[in-house]
PDB file of C-alpha atoms in Angstrom:
ATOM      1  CA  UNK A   1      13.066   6.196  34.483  1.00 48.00           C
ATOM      2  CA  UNK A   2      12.166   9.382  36.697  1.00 55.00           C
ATOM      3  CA  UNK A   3       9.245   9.485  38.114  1.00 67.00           C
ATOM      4  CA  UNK A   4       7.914  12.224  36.210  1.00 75.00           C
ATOM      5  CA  UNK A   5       9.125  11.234  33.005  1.00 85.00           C
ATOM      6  CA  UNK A   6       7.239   7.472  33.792  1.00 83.00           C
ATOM      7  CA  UNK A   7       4.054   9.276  34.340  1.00 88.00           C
ATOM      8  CA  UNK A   8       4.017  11.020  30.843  1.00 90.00           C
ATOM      9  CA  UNK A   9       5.154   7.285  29.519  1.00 90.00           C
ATOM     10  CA  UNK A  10       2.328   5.719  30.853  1.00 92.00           C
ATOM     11  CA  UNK A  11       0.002   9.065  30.268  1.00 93.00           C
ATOM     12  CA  UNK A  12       0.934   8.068  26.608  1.00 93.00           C
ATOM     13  CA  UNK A  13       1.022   4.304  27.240  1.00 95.00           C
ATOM     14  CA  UNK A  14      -2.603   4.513  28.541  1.00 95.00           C
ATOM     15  CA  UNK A  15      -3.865   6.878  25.475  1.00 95.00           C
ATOM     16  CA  UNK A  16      -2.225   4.678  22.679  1.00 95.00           C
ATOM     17  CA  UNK A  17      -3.977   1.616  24.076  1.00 95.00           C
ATOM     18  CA  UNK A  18      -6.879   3.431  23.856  1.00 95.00           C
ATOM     19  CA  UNK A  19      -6.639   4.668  20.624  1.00 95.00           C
ATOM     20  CA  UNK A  20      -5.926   0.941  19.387  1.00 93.00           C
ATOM     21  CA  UNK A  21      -9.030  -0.478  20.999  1.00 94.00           C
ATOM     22  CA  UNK A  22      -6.845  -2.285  23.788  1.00 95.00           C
ATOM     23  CA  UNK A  23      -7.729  -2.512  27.341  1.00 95.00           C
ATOM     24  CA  UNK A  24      -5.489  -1.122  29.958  1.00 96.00           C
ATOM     25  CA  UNK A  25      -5.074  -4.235  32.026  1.00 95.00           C
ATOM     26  CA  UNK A  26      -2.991  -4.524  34.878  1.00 94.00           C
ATOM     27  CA  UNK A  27      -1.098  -7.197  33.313  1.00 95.00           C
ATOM     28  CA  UNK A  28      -0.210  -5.028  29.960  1.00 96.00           C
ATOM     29  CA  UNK A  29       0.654  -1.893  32.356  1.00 96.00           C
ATOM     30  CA  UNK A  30       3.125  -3.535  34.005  1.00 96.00           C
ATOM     31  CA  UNK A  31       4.737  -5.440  31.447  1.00 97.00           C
ATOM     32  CA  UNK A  32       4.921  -1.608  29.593  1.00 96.00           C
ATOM     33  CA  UNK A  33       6.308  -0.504  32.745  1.00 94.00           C
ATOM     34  CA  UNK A  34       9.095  -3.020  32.734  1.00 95.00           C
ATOM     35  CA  UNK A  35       9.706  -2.227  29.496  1.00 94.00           C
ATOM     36  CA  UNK A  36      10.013   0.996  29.409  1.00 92.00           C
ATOM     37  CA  UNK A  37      12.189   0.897  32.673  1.00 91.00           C
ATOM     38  CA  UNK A  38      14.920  -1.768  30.936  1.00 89.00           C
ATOM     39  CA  UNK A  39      17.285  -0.290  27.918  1.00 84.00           C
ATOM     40  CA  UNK A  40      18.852  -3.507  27.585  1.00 85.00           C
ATOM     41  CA  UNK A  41      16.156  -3.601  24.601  1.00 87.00           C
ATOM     42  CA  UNK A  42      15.091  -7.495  26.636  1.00 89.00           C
ATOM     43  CA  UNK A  43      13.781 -10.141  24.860  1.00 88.00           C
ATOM     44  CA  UNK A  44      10.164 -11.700  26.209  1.00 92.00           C
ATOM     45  CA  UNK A  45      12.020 -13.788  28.397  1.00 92.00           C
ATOM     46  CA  UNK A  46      14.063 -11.463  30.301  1.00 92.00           C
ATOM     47  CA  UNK A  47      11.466  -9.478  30.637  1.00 95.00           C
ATOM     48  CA  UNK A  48       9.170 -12.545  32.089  1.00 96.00           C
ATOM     49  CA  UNK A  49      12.236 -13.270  34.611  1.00 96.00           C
ATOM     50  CA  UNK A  50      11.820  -9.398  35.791  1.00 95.00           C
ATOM     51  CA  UNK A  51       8.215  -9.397  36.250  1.00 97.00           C
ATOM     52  CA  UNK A  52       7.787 -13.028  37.356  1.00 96.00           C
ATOM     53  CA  UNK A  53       9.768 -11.591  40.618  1.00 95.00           C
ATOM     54  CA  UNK A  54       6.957  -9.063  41.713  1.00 95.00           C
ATOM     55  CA  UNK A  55       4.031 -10.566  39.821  1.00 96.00           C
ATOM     56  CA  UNK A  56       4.639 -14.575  39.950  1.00 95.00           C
ATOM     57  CA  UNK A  57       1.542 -15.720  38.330  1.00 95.00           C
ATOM     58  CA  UNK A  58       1.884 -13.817  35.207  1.00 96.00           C
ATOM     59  CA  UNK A  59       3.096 -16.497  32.641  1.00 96.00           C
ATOM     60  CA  UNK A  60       5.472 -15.952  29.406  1.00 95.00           C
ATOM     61  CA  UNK A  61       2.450 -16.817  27.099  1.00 96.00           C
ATOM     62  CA  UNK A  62       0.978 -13.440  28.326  1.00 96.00           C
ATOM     63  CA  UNK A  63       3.901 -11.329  28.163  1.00 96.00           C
ATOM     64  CA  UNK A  64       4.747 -12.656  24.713  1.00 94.00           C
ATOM     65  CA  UNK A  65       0.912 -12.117  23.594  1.00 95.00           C
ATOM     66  CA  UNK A  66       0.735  -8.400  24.906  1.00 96.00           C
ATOM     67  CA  UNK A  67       4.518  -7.658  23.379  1.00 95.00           C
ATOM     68  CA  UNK A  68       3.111  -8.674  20.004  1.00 91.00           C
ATOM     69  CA  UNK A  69      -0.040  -6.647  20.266  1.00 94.00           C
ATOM     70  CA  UNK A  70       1.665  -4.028  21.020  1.00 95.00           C
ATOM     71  CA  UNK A  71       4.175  -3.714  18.171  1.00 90.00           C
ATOM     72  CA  UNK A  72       1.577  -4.467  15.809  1.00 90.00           C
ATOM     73  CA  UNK A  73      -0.308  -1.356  17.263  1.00 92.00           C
ATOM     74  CA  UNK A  74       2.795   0.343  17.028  1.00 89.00           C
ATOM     75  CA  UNK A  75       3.052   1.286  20.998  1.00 94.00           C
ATOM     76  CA  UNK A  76       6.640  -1.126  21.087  1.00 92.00           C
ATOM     77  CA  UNK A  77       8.940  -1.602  18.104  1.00 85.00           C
ATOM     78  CA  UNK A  78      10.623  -4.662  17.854  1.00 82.00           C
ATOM     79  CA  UNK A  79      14.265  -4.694  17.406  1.00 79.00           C
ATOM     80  CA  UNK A  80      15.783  -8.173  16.233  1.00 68.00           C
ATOM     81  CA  UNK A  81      19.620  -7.446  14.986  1.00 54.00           C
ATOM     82  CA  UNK A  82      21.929 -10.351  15.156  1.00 52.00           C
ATOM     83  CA  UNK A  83      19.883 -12.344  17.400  1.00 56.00           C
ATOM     84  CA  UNK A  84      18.331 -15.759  17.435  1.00 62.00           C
ATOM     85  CA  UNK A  85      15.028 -14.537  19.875  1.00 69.00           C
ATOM     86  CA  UNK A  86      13.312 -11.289  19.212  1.00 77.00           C
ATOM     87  CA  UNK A  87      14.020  -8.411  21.514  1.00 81.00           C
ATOM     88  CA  UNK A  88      11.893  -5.187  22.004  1.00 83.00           C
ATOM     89  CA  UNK A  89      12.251  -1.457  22.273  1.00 86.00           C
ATOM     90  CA  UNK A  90       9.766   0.789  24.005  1.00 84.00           C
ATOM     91  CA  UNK A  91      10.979   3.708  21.974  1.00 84.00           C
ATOM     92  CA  UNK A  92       8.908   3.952  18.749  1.00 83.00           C
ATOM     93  CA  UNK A  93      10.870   7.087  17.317  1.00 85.00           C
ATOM     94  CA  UNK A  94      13.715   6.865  14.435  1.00 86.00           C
ATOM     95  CA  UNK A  95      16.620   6.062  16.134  1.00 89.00           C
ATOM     96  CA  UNK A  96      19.428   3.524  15.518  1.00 91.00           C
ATOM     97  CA  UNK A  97      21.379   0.792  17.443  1.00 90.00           C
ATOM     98  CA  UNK A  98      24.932  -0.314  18.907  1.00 91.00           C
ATOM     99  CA  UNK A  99      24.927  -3.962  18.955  1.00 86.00           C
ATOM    100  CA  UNK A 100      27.644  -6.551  20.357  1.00 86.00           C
ATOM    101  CA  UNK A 101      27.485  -9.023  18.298  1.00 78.00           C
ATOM    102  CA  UNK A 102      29.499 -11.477  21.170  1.00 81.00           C
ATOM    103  CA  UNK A 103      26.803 -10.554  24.087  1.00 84.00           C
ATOM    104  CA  UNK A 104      23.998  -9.034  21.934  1.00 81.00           C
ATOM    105  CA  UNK A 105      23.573  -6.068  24.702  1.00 86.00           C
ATOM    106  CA  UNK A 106      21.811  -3.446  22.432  1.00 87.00           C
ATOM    107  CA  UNK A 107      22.056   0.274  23.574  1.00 89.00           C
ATOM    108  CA  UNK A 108      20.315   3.197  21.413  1.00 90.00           C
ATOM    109  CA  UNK A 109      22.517   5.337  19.297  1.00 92.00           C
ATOM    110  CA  UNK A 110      21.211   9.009  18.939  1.00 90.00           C
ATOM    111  CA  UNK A 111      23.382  10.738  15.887  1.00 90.00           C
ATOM    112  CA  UNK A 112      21.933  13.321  13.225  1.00 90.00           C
ATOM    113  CA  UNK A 113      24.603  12.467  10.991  1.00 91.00           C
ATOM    114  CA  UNK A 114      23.252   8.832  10.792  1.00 90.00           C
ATOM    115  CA  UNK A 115      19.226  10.266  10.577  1.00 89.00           C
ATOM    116  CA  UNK A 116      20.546  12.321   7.469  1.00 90.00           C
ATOM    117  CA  UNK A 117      21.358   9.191   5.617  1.00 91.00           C
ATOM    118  CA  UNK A 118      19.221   9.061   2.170  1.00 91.00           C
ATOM    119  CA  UNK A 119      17.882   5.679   0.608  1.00 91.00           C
ATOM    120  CA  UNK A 120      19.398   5.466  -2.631  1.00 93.00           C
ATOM    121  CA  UNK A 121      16.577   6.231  -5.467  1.00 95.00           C
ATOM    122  CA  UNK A 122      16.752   2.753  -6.979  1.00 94.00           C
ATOM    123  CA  UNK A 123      15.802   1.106  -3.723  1.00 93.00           C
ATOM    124  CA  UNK A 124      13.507   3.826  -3.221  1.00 92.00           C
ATOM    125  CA  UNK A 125      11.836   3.389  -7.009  1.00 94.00           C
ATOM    126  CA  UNK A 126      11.746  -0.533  -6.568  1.00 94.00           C
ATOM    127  CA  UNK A 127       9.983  -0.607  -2.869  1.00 94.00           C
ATOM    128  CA  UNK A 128       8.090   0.775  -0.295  1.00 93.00           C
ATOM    129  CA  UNK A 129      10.076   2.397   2.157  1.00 90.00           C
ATOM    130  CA  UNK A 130       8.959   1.797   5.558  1.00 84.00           C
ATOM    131  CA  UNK A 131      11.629   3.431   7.191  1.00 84.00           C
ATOM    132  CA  UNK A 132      15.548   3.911   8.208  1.00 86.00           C
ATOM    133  CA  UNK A 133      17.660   2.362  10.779  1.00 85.00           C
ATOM    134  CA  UNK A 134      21.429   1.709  11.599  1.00 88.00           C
ATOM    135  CA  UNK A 135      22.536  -0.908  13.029  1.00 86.00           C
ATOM    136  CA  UNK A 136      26.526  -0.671  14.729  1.00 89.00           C
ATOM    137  CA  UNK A 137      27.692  -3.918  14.821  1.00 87.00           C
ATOM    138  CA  UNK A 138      30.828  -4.005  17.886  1.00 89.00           C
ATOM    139  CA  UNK A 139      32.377  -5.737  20.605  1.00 89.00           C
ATOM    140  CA  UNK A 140      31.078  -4.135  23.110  1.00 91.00           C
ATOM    141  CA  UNK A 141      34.383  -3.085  25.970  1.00 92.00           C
ATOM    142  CA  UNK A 142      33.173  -6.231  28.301  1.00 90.00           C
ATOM    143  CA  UNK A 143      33.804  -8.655  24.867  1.00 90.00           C
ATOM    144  CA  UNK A 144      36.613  -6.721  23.964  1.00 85.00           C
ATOM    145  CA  UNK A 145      38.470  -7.609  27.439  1.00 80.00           C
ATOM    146  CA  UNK A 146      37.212 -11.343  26.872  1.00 76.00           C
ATOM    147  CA  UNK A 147      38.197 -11.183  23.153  1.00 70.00           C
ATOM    148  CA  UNK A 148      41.706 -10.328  24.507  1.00 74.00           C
ATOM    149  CA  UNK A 149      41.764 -13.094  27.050  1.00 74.00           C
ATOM    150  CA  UNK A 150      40.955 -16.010  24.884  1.00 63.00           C
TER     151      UNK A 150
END
């Protein structure tokens, strides 16, 4: 992440928290920060591995506790497609997902044609519709090598 484009994340960051009652705390900026900085969309643990590096008394308890306060105050989404653990996503804007379903990298997929999709009325008549996203399920070209191998 540039470092401009960081300081209007964290600008934002900073004014969400406050808007949900949360306390900027050191320990919430930079697990934000390593979020925002990793598209791998990481689960809690990967991102404890990252942060444990620079900050090695911040514990997985606490980065799991601030992940889920922050997706239920909508500043993270959480993004759990084929996967056994949860994984997150600092990007809170409609947008859909390329997922290997071998190594379960996730990568964002941008594409208007997908945001123009419509919900069929009968879904739409029977529930409430919270929102719309794709899911690409692939082998992603590192699998598709070891696919070929074995």
């Amino acid at each position: 992440m540039a470092g401009k484009n960081e300081k209007s994340m964290i600008q934002k960051f900073v004014g969400q928290c406050r808007a949900a009652g949360l306390k900027v705390t050191p320990q919430r900026l930079v697990i934000f920060r390593a979020l925002s900085r990793d598209t791998s969309h990481p689960s809690p643990d990967t991102l404890h591995r990252k942060i444990k590096r620079s900050h090695p008394t911040i514990s997985l308890a606490t980065v799991y506790t601030t992940l889920e306060a922050f997706t239920r105050h909508g500043i993270i989404a959480r993004v759990t497609p084929l996967h056994e653990t949860v994984r997150f996503d600092p990007m809170t804007t409609p947008h859909h997902h390329v997922v290997c379903v071998r190594c379960k990298k996730v990568a964002n997929l941008h594409d208007p044609e997908f945001d123009a999709l419509t919900i069929p009325e009968h879904v739409r008549r029977r529930n409430t519709v919270l929102g719309l996203s794709v899911s690409v399920n692939v082998l992603c070209p590192d699998c598709r090598i070891m696919a070929a191998k074995d």
